[in-house]
Short mmCIF file of C-alpha atoms in Angstrom, two decimals:
data_model
loop_
_atom_site.label_atom_id
_atom_site.label_comp_id
_atom_site.label_asym_id
_atom_site.label_seq_id
_atom_site.Cartn_x
_atom_site.Cartn_y
_atom_site.Cartn_z
CA MET A 16 254.69 60.99 130.86
CA SER A 17 254.71 58.01 133.18
CA ARG A 18 255.84 54.65 131.87
CA THR A 19 253.37 51.86 131.27
CA SER A 20 253.08 49.64 134.34
CA VAL A 21 253.62 45.93 133.81
CA VAL A 22 253.64 43.10 136.33
CA VAL A 23 255.62 39.96 135.53
CA LEU A 24 253.85 37.23 137.47
CA ASP A 25 256.16 35.82 140.13
CA TYR A 26 255.39 32.19 140.86
CA GLY A 27 258.86 30.65 140.90
CA SER A 28 259.27 30.24 137.15
CA GLY A 29 262.92 29.79 135.97
CA ASN A 30 264.82 32.79 134.69
CA VAL A 31 262.51 35.82 134.63
CA ARG A 32 265.28 38.35 134.99
CA SER A 33 265.57 38.74 131.22
CA ALA A 34 261.82 39.17 130.83
CA VAL A 35 261.76 41.94 133.42
CA ARG A 36 264.75 43.69 131.89
CA ALA A 37 263.56 43.31 128.30
CA LEU A 38 260.21 44.87 129.22
CA GLU A 39 261.99 47.71 131.01
CA ARG A 40 264.09 48.34 127.93
CA ALA A 41 260.94 48.33 125.84
CA GLY A 42 259.69 51.20 128.00
CA ALA A 43 257.67 49.62 130.80
CA ASP A 44 257.78 50.17 134.52
CA VAL A 45 258.07 46.52 135.62
CA GLU A 46 257.43 44.76 138.89
CA LEU A 47 257.95 41.06 139.57
CA THR A 48 255.17 40.05 141.98
CA ALA A 49 252.14 37.84 142.56
CA ASP A 50 250.41 40.39 144.80
CA ALA A 51 246.72 40.33 143.81
CA ASP A 52 246.19 44.09 143.97
CA LYS A 53 249.31 44.83 141.95
CA VAL A 54 248.45 42.15 139.38
CA ALA A 55 244.99 43.68 139.03
CA ALA A 56 246.19 47.28 138.84
CA ALA A 57 249.00 46.94 136.29
CA ALA A 58 248.32 48.09 132.72
CA GLY A 59 249.71 44.76 131.52
CA LEU A 60 250.34 41.33 133.05
CA VAL A 61 253.02 39.00 131.71
CA VAL A 62 252.76 35.29 132.54
CA PRO A 63 256.15 33.63 131.93
CA GLY A 64 256.66 29.89 132.12
CA VAL A 65 259.29 27.24 131.57
CA GLY A 66 259.39 23.55 132.35
CA ALA A 67 256.59 21.03 132.40
CA PHE A 68 253.00 22.12 131.74
CA ALA A 69 251.54 20.33 134.79
CA HIS A 70 254.23 21.76 137.03
CA VAL A 71 253.58 25.30 135.76
CA MET A 72 249.81 24.88 136.33
CA GLN A 73 250.46 23.71 139.90
CA ALA A 74 252.70 26.68 140.56
CA LEU A 75 250.13 29.07 139.06
CA HIS A 76 247.41 27.63 141.29
CA ALA A 77 249.70 27.96 144.31
CA VAL A 78 249.69 31.76 143.93
CA GLY A 79 246.03 31.98 142.93
CA ALA A 80 246.98 33.03 139.42
CA PRO A 81 244.09 31.46 137.48
CA ARG A 82 241.59 33.71 139.24
CA LEU A 83 243.81 36.79 138.87
CA ILE A 84 244.21 36.16 135.13
CA GLU A 85 240.48 35.45 134.72
CA ARG A 86 239.54 38.69 136.49
CA ARG A 87 241.83 40.77 134.31
CA LEU A 88 240.48 39.23 131.13
CA ALA A 89 236.89 39.70 132.32
CA GLY A 90 237.66 43.39 132.61
CA GLY A 91 239.38 43.52 129.24
CA ARG A 92 242.78 44.12 130.85
CA PRO A 93 245.76 42.86 128.80
CA VAL A 94 247.65 39.65 129.59
CA LEU A 95 250.66 38.26 127.69
CA GLY A 96 251.63 34.60 128.13
CA ILE A 97 255.12 33.44 127.16
CA CYS A 98 256.25 29.87 126.32
CA VAL A 99 254.52 27.56 128.84
CA GLY A 100 252.64 30.72 129.90
CA HIS A 101 251.26 30.57 126.34
CA GLN A 102 250.53 26.84 126.44
CA VAL A 103 248.51 27.01 129.68
CA MET A 104 246.02 29.33 128.00
CA PHE A 105 244.78 26.27 126.06
CA GLU A 106 242.42 23.64 127.41
CA SER A 107 244.80 20.86 128.26
CA SER A 108 248.10 19.17 127.60
CA VAL A 109 249.35 15.64 127.20
CA GLU A 110 252.91 15.64 128.45
CA HIS A 111 254.85 12.48 129.34
CA GLY A 112 251.61 10.56 128.86
CA THR A 113 249.70 12.46 131.55
CA GLU A 114 246.90 14.86 130.79
CA ALA A 115 246.88 18.18 132.61
CA GLU A 116 244.18 20.80 132.56
CA GLY A 117 245.08 24.29 131.38
CA LEU A 118 243.34 27.62 131.96
CA GLY A 119 241.06 26.89 129.02
CA GLU A 120 240.93 30.39 127.54
CA TRP A 121 241.10 28.71 124.15
CA PRO A 122 240.03 25.24 123.04
CA GLY A 123 242.79 22.93 121.94
CA LEU A 124 245.34 20.43 123.14
CA VAL A 125 249.05 21.01 123.72
CA GLU A 126 250.86 17.93 122.41
CA ARG A 127 254.31 16.69 121.49
CA LEU A 128 255.99 18.01 118.34
CA ASP A 129 256.45 15.52 115.55
CA ALA A 130 259.99 16.14 114.27
CA PRO A 131 263.33 14.37 113.84
CA VAL A 132 264.91 16.65 116.45
CA VAL A 133 263.01 17.59 119.62
CA PRO A 134 263.03 19.94 121.54
CA HIS A 135 262.56 22.61 118.90
CA MET A 136 265.41 24.81 120.08
CA GLY A 137 266.50 27.89 118.24
CA TRP A 138 265.44 30.67 115.89
CA SER A 139 262.50 30.06 113.58
CA GLU A 140 260.43 32.10 111.17
CA VAL A 141 256.78 32.74 111.88
CA GLU A 142 253.73 33.52 109.74
CA PRO A 143 251.67 36.27 111.36
CA PRO A 144 248.31 37.32 109.98
CA ALA A 145 248.24 40.60 108.02
CA ASP A 146 246.32 42.41 110.76
CA SER A 147 248.64 41.40 113.60
CA ALA A 148 249.44 44.13 116.10
CA LEU A 149 252.17 42.14 117.86
CA PHE A 150 254.14 41.51 114.68
CA ALA A 151 253.72 44.97 113.12
CA GLY A 152 256.98 45.85 111.36
CA LEU A 153 258.41 42.39 111.96
CA ALA A 154 258.13 40.69 108.58
CA ASP A 155 260.71 37.93 107.95
CA GLN A 156 262.10 37.95 111.47
CA ARG A 157 263.10 34.87 113.42
CA PHE A 158 262.22 34.33 117.09
CA TYR A 159 263.78 32.08 119.74
CA PHE A 160 261.84 28.92 120.57
CA VAL A 161 262.56 26.20 123.09
CA HIS A 162 259.77 23.65 123.52
CA SER A 163 258.85 20.03 122.91
CA TYR A 164 255.07 20.54 122.98
CA ALA A 165 252.74 22.91 121.17
CA ALA A 166 249.13 23.62 120.31
CA ARG A 167 248.33 22.59 116.73
CA THR A 168 244.95 24.27 116.47
CA ALA A 169 243.48 27.61 117.43
CA PRO A 170 239.89 28.80 117.14
CA ASP A 171 238.88 30.81 114.06
CA TYR A 172 237.96 33.89 116.07
CA VAL A 173 241.54 34.60 117.24
CA ARG A 174 244.45 36.02 115.24
CA THR A 175 246.90 33.15 114.96
CA THR A 176 250.58 33.26 114.02
CA TRP A 177 251.90 29.93 112.80
CA ALA A 178 255.30 28.24 112.76
CA SER A 179 256.58 24.79 111.85
CA HIS A 180 259.04 22.31 113.24
CA GLY A 181 259.57 19.01 111.48
CA SER A 182 256.17 17.96 110.16
CA THR A 183 254.29 19.85 112.88
CA ARG A 184 252.60 23.14 112.09
CA PHE A 185 251.89 24.78 115.41
CA VAL A 186 250.54 27.92 117.03
CA ALA A 187 253.45 30.34 117.52
CA ALA A 188 251.33 33.22 118.84
CA VAL A 189 247.74 34.17 119.52
CA GLU A 190 246.11 37.60 119.70
CA ASN A 191 242.61 37.52 121.12
CA GLY A 192 241.34 40.84 122.49
CA PRO A 193 243.11 41.48 125.82
CA LEU A 194 244.82 38.06 125.79
CA SER A 195 247.99 37.54 123.75
CA ALA A 196 250.51 34.74 123.99
CA THR A 197 253.70 33.61 122.28
CA GLN A 198 255.19 30.11 122.19
CA PHE A 199 258.63 31.67 121.61
CA HIS A 200 260.58 33.86 124.02
CA PRO A 201 260.42 37.52 122.94
CA GLU A 202 262.72 38.43 125.84
CA LYS A 203 265.37 36.15 124.30
CA SER A 204 264.72 37.07 120.68
CA GLY A 205 267.11 39.99 120.34
CA ASP A 206 265.92 43.09 118.48
CA ALA A 207 262.91 41.36 116.94
CA GLY A 208 261.72 40.31 120.38
CA ALA A 209 262.25 43.83 121.73
CA GLN A 210 260.11 45.25 118.93
CA LEU A 211 257.36 42.73 119.64
CA LEU A 212 257.36 43.72 123.32
CA ARG A 213 257.17 47.40 122.34
CA ASN A 214 254.27 46.55 120.04
CA TRP A 215 252.48 44.84 122.92
CA LEU A 216 253.16 47.75 125.29
CA GLY A 217 251.75 50.02 122.60
CA THR A 218 248.42 48.23 122.82
CA LEU A 219 248.11 48.77 126.60
CA MET B 10 260.40 27.20 107.81
CA THR B 11 263.20 25.23 109.39
CA VAL B 12 264.98 26.25 112.52
CA ALA B 13 268.18 28.20 111.89
CA ILE B 14 271.58 26.65 112.51
CA ARG B 15 272.84 28.26 115.69
CA VAL B 16 276.32 29.76 115.96
CA ILE B 17 277.42 29.92 119.58
CA PRO B 18 280.56 31.64 120.86
CA CYS B 19 281.87 30.26 124.15
CA LEU B 20 283.66 32.37 126.74
CA ASP B 21 285.93 30.89 129.39
CA VAL B 22 285.34 32.88 132.56
CA ASP B 23 287.56 32.81 135.64
CA GLY B 24 286.54 34.84 138.65
CA GLY B 25 284.24 36.97 136.53
CA ARG B 26 286.89 37.73 133.92
CA VAL B 27 287.33 36.35 130.41
CA VAL B 28 290.54 34.40 130.14
CA LYS B 29 292.69 34.44 127.01
CA GLY B 30 291.37 37.91 126.16
CA VAL B 31 292.89 39.45 123.04
CA ASN B 32 292.82 42.44 120.79
CA PHE B 33 289.35 43.51 119.94
CA VAL B 34 289.92 47.04 118.78
CA ASP B 35 286.26 47.91 119.20
CA LEU B 36 286.14 46.72 122.77
CA GLY B 37 287.05 48.78 125.82
CA ASP B 38 287.70 45.87 128.15
CA VAL B 39 288.40 42.50 126.54
CA GLY B 40 288.38 40.88 129.96
CA ASP B 41 284.77 41.82 130.71
CA PRO B 42 282.41 38.97 129.79
CA VAL B 43 279.47 41.38 129.54
CA GLU B 44 281.26 43.52 126.96
CA MET B 45 282.33 40.43 125.05
CA ALA B 46 278.76 39.11 125.18
CA HIS B 47 277.54 42.44 123.79
CA LEU B 48 280.03 42.28 120.95
CA TYR B 49 279.06 38.73 119.99
CA ASP B 50 275.39 39.68 120.24
CA THR B 51 275.98 42.59 117.85
CA GLU B 52 277.77 40.24 115.46
CA GLY B 53 274.75 37.95 115.35
CA ALA B 54 275.56 35.19 117.85
CA ASP B 55 272.45 33.06 118.28
CA GLU B 56 273.27 32.09 121.84
CA LEU B 57 276.14 32.58 124.24
CA THR B 58 277.89 30.10 126.49
CA PHE B 59 279.97 30.90 129.57
CA LEU B 60 282.25 28.19 130.85
CA ASP B 61 283.14 28.99 134.45
CA ILE B 62 286.64 27.72 135.15
CA SER B 63 286.98 29.43 138.54
CA ALA B 64 288.69 27.22 141.08
CA SER B 65 287.51 29.15 144.15
CA SER B 66 284.06 29.81 145.59
CA ASP B 67 284.81 33.55 145.51
CA GLY B 68 285.50 33.22 141.81
CA ARG B 69 282.21 31.41 141.31
CA ALA B 70 280.31 34.08 143.21
CA THR B 71 281.81 36.72 140.93
CA THR B 72 280.80 34.72 137.88
CA LEU B 73 277.21 34.71 139.15
CA GLU B 74 277.23 38.51 139.20
CA VAL B 75 278.53 38.51 135.64
CA VAL B 76 275.77 36.11 134.57
CA GLY B 77 273.22 38.47 136.11
CA ARG B 78 274.60 41.53 134.35
CA THR B 79 274.76 39.67 131.04
CA ALA B 80 271.16 38.45 131.33
CA GLU B 81 270.05 42.02 131.96
CA GLU B 82 271.87 43.45 128.97
CA VAL B 83 272.06 40.76 126.28
CA PHE B 84 268.80 39.38 124.93
CA VAL B 85 269.82 36.08 123.42
CA PRO B 86 269.89 32.79 125.35
CA LEU B 87 272.73 32.28 127.79
CA THR B 88 274.09 28.88 128.84
CA VAL B 89 276.41 28.63 131.81
CA GLY B 90 278.49 25.54 132.56
CA GLY B 91 281.51 24.54 134.58
CA GLY B 92 281.56 22.85 137.96
CA VAL B 93 277.79 22.26 138.16
CA ARG B 94 277.36 19.37 140.60
CA SER B 95 273.78 19.46 141.88
CA ALA B 96 270.22 20.57 141.15
CA GLU B 97 270.85 23.31 143.71
CA ASP B 98 273.77 24.61 141.59
CA VAL B 99 271.37 24.70 138.64
CA ALA B 100 268.79 26.65 140.67
CA THR B 101 271.47 29.19 141.64
CA LEU B 102 272.52 29.73 138.02
CA LEU B 103 268.94 30.01 136.72
CA ARG B 104 268.13 32.52 139.44
CA ALA B 105 271.23 34.49 138.51
CA GLY B 106 270.00 34.78 134.92
CA ALA B 107 271.15 31.71 133.00
CA ASP B 108 268.63 30.20 130.58
CA LYS B 109 270.37 26.85 130.33
CA VAL B 110 272.96 25.09 132.40
CA GLY B 111 275.76 22.84 131.16
CA VAL B 112 276.58 19.71 133.14
CA ASN B 113 279.57 17.50 132.43
CA THR B 114 281.77 15.57 134.88
CA ALA B 115 279.22 15.45 137.71
CA ALA B 116 276.70 13.67 135.47
CA VAL B 117 279.28 11.11 134.35
CA GLU B 118 280.16 10.41 137.99
CA ARG B 119 276.51 10.33 139.08
CA PRO B 120 274.11 9.86 136.13
CA ALA B 121 271.03 10.24 138.40
CA LEU B 122 271.83 13.97 138.43
CA ILE B 123 270.34 14.27 134.93
CA GLY B 124 266.90 13.13 136.07
CA GLU B 125 267.08 15.24 139.22
CA ILE B 126 267.66 18.38 137.15
CA SER B 127 265.21 17.68 134.34
CA ARG B 128 262.37 16.69 136.69
CA ARG B 129 262.78 19.89 138.67
CA PHE B 130 263.45 22.43 135.92
CA GLY B 131 262.48 20.70 132.68
CA ALA B 132 264.91 18.99 130.31
CA GLN B 133 265.18 22.15 128.20
CA VAL B 134 267.43 23.85 130.78
CA LEU B 135 269.96 21.03 130.71
CA VAL B 136 272.80 20.95 128.22
CA LEU B 137 274.79 17.75 128.62
CA SER B 138 278.37 18.59 127.84
CA VAL B 139 280.33 15.57 126.64
CA ASP B 140 284.11 15.59 126.25
CA ALA B 141 284.75 12.54 124.08
CA ARG B 142 287.72 11.07 122.24
CA ARG B 143 288.64 8.08 120.16
CA VAL B 144 289.81 5.22 122.35
CA ARG B 145 293.60 5.29 122.48
CA PRO B 146 295.54 2.31 121.09
CA GLY B 147 296.24 -0.02 123.98
CA ASP B 148 293.26 1.19 126.04
CA GLU B 149 290.21 -0.99 126.64
CA PRO B 150 288.07 -0.65 123.48
CA THR B 151 284.47 0.61 123.69
CA PRO B 152 281.71 -0.62 121.32
CA SER B 153 281.63 2.62 119.31
CA GLY B 154 285.34 3.36 119.51
CA TYR B 155 284.59 6.65 121.30
CA GLU B 156 285.13 7.19 124.99
CA VAL B 157 283.86 9.75 127.49
CA THR B 158 286.50 11.74 129.35
CA THR B 159 286.20 13.95 132.40
CA HIS B 160 288.12 16.84 133.94
CA GLY B 161 288.44 18.67 130.67
CA GLY B 162 289.64 15.64 128.74
CA ARG B 163 292.42 14.74 131.12
CA ARG B 164 290.80 11.55 132.41
CA GLY B 165 289.47 8.66 130.37
CA THR B 166 286.50 6.84 131.84
CA GLY B 167 286.30 3.76 129.62
CA ARG B 168 282.62 4.62 129.15
CA ASP B 169 281.29 4.40 125.60
CA ALA B 170 280.43 7.89 124.35
CA ILE B 171 277.50 6.84 122.16
CA GLU B 172 276.01 4.69 124.91
CA TRP B 173 276.38 7.65 127.30
CA VAL B 174 274.60 10.22 125.11
CA SER B 175 271.80 7.72 124.38
CA HIS B 176 271.34 7.08 128.08
CA ALA B 177 271.41 10.81 128.85
CA ALA B 178 268.85 11.64 126.16
CA GLU B 179 266.53 9.00 127.65
CA ALA B 180 267.07 10.39 131.14
CA GLY B 181 266.09 13.87 129.99
CA VAL B 182 268.57 16.38 128.58
CA GLY B 183 267.50 19.27 126.36
CA GLU B 184 270.50 19.06 124.08
CA ILE B 185 273.99 17.67 123.81
CA LEU B 186 277.18 19.68 123.49
CA LEU B 187 279.68 17.30 121.93
CA ASN B 188 283.28 18.34 122.30
CA SER B 189 286.01 16.31 120.63
CA ILE B 190 289.08 16.15 122.82
CA ASP B 191 291.08 14.88 119.82
CA THR B 192 290.30 17.84 117.58
CA ASP B 193 289.93 20.51 120.27
CA GLY B 194 292.50 23.24 119.68
CA THR B 195 293.83 21.76 116.45
CA LYS B 196 292.02 24.16 114.08
CA ASP B 197 291.92 21.20 111.64
CA GLY B 198 288.15 20.78 111.77
CA PHE B 199 285.57 18.95 113.83
CA ASP B 200 285.50 15.16 114.36
CA LEU B 201 282.82 14.62 111.72
CA GLU B 202 282.52 10.86 112.20
CA MET B 203 281.84 11.32 115.90
CA ILE B 204 279.23 14.01 115.18
CA ALA B 205 277.47 11.65 112.74
CA ALA B 206 277.59 8.78 115.24
CA VAL B 207 276.02 10.88 118.01
CA ARG B 208 273.46 12.34 115.58
CA ALA B 209 272.36 8.83 114.68
CA ALA B 210 272.00 7.89 118.35
CA VAL B 211 269.90 10.77 119.73
CA ASP B 212 267.04 12.99 118.62
CA VAL B 213 267.76 15.95 120.89
CA PRO B 214 269.59 18.95 119.39
CA LEU B 215 273.32 18.45 118.92
CA ILE B 216 275.90 21.22 119.35
CA ALA B 217 279.29 20.41 117.82
CA SER B 218 282.49 21.74 119.34
CA GLY B 219 286.22 21.25 119.04
CA GLY B 220 288.55 21.86 116.13
CA ALA B 221 287.10 24.81 114.25
CA GLY B 222 289.74 26.69 112.31
CA LYS B 223 287.92 28.05 109.30
CA ALA B 224 284.38 28.70 108.14
CA GLU B 225 284.17 25.51 106.03
CA HIS B 226 284.74 23.43 109.14
CA PHE B 227 281.47 24.68 110.60
CA VAL B 228 279.63 23.82 107.40
CA ALA B 229 281.05 20.30 107.48
CA ALA B 230 279.95 19.85 111.09
CA VAL B 231 276.39 20.81 110.16
CA ARG B 232 276.47 18.46 107.16
CA ALA B 233 277.54 15.70 109.55
CA GLY B 234 274.43 16.33 111.61
CA ALA B 235 275.02 19.20 114.05
CA ASP B 236 272.11 21.55 114.79
CA ALA B 237 274.43 24.15 116.25
CA VAL B 238 278.14 24.91 116.29
CA LEU B 239 280.14 26.23 119.20
CA ALA B 240 283.64 27.63 119.28
CA ALA B 241 285.79 29.64 121.65
CA SER B 242 289.25 30.49 120.34
CA VAL B 243 288.46 31.21 116.68
CA PHE B 244 286.00 33.91 117.71
CA HIS B 245 287.88 35.02 120.75
CA PHE B 246 291.21 35.58 119.05
CA GLY B 247 289.44 37.30 116.20
CA TRP B 248 290.54 34.74 113.57
CA MET B 249 286.96 34.57 112.43
CA ARG B 250 283.80 36.55 113.00
CA VAL B 251 280.39 35.08 113.74
CA GLY B 252 279.10 36.64 110.54
CA GLU B 253 281.64 34.77 108.39
CA VAL B 254 280.46 31.45 109.77
CA LYS B 255 276.88 32.41 109.03
CA ASP B 256 277.76 33.53 105.50
CA ALA B 257 279.43 30.18 104.84
CA LEU B 258 276.44 28.29 106.21
CA ARG B 259 274.05 30.40 104.14
CA GLU B 260 276.06 29.81 100.97
CA ALA B 261 275.98 26.08 101.69
CA GLY B 262 272.19 26.27 101.76
CA PHE B 263 271.59 26.09 105.51
CA PRO B 264 269.11 28.45 107.20
CA VAL B 265 270.70 31.06 109.45
CA ARG B 266 269.34 34.01 111.34
#
């Protein structure tokens, strides 16, 4: 049986080596590329992202990623956003006082966390919905977060996993048909993260 | 629903090899950072830190390979520090597989480096490592009584440590690794007053380091305001396991993974 093909979108985002390797360990055949045909053909597309929202959007536009992602979703083909790759799926962000437009797959604003200590850096618990596919078998697990901004609302029609930091309750993950996204880093979340990636691959 | 206190073992790496390696019966090669990283990962380490102490460029190149292999095999965050002098050095380490990069002396000598790194890669990749000590009797006093040192604590700078971390947090660092030169290596416990003073000055995460000898010391550091605790020797020489520190933290009522 051939392994599930996954493309990790290559647009100059920080350390993607772990994401590639974690997906391989979870059983995928992984390629790091921004080639349009390969992005379209893969069973799954992972959109990583670290750094500033506006910077990530610029870099995504530079490789034509918004259109590639849109096309996949129009055809019902799975996409997984991670960290800022999760945030850009929302409408917009206010970071360092400047507003930046996201991909707008979901309504909602990405804004600064309200907490005594920011960034939120480390392992936190999450509250997945009962019917979550991503978090199947992952009750009471912690995942690794590193972010200063987050979406605080998600539309009713998606399956939302919540987490909290300080007084901010924020969207930790979204499952919405072919589009899933996590604010945390599954590729850095040890065994729990590996299981989540296997769960995602299982839906492809 | 609060973030877990992180327990972070630190490995000193020279030319791709762990220095000060000792008897880990369950380890084939105690000098291999990747094997050590695996062991700590298995024991529940929440992150790992490599401190590259290589003096030569060949040694640094070898360390990069080790970072790459570690990133491909160990799935918890990896910070690499030691000799980072430019945004280009940061790019090289991130490409190699580091998630975060520690900067110390170079930022003290040229504070603009902090902004250069955080603008390009985001503040979250930057761990400002601060080697601080109480101002020695006879030296020029600083407002807080704490002073920044460089070159692994061998050189005083006369710069106030609290003023420095405040400035750095403004300029854009993701977290601060505070190492007490006075308590480092003593096994008598962390400098709790200094931890509390830094905690009061900044709102970025604070990693405490220097002086851990027993599990209670870690608990005290967290009570003083640390979000994470880092140690090298106690873990490395096998005096204490990561799990024991976590047990002590859990018993004290702190969340751990």
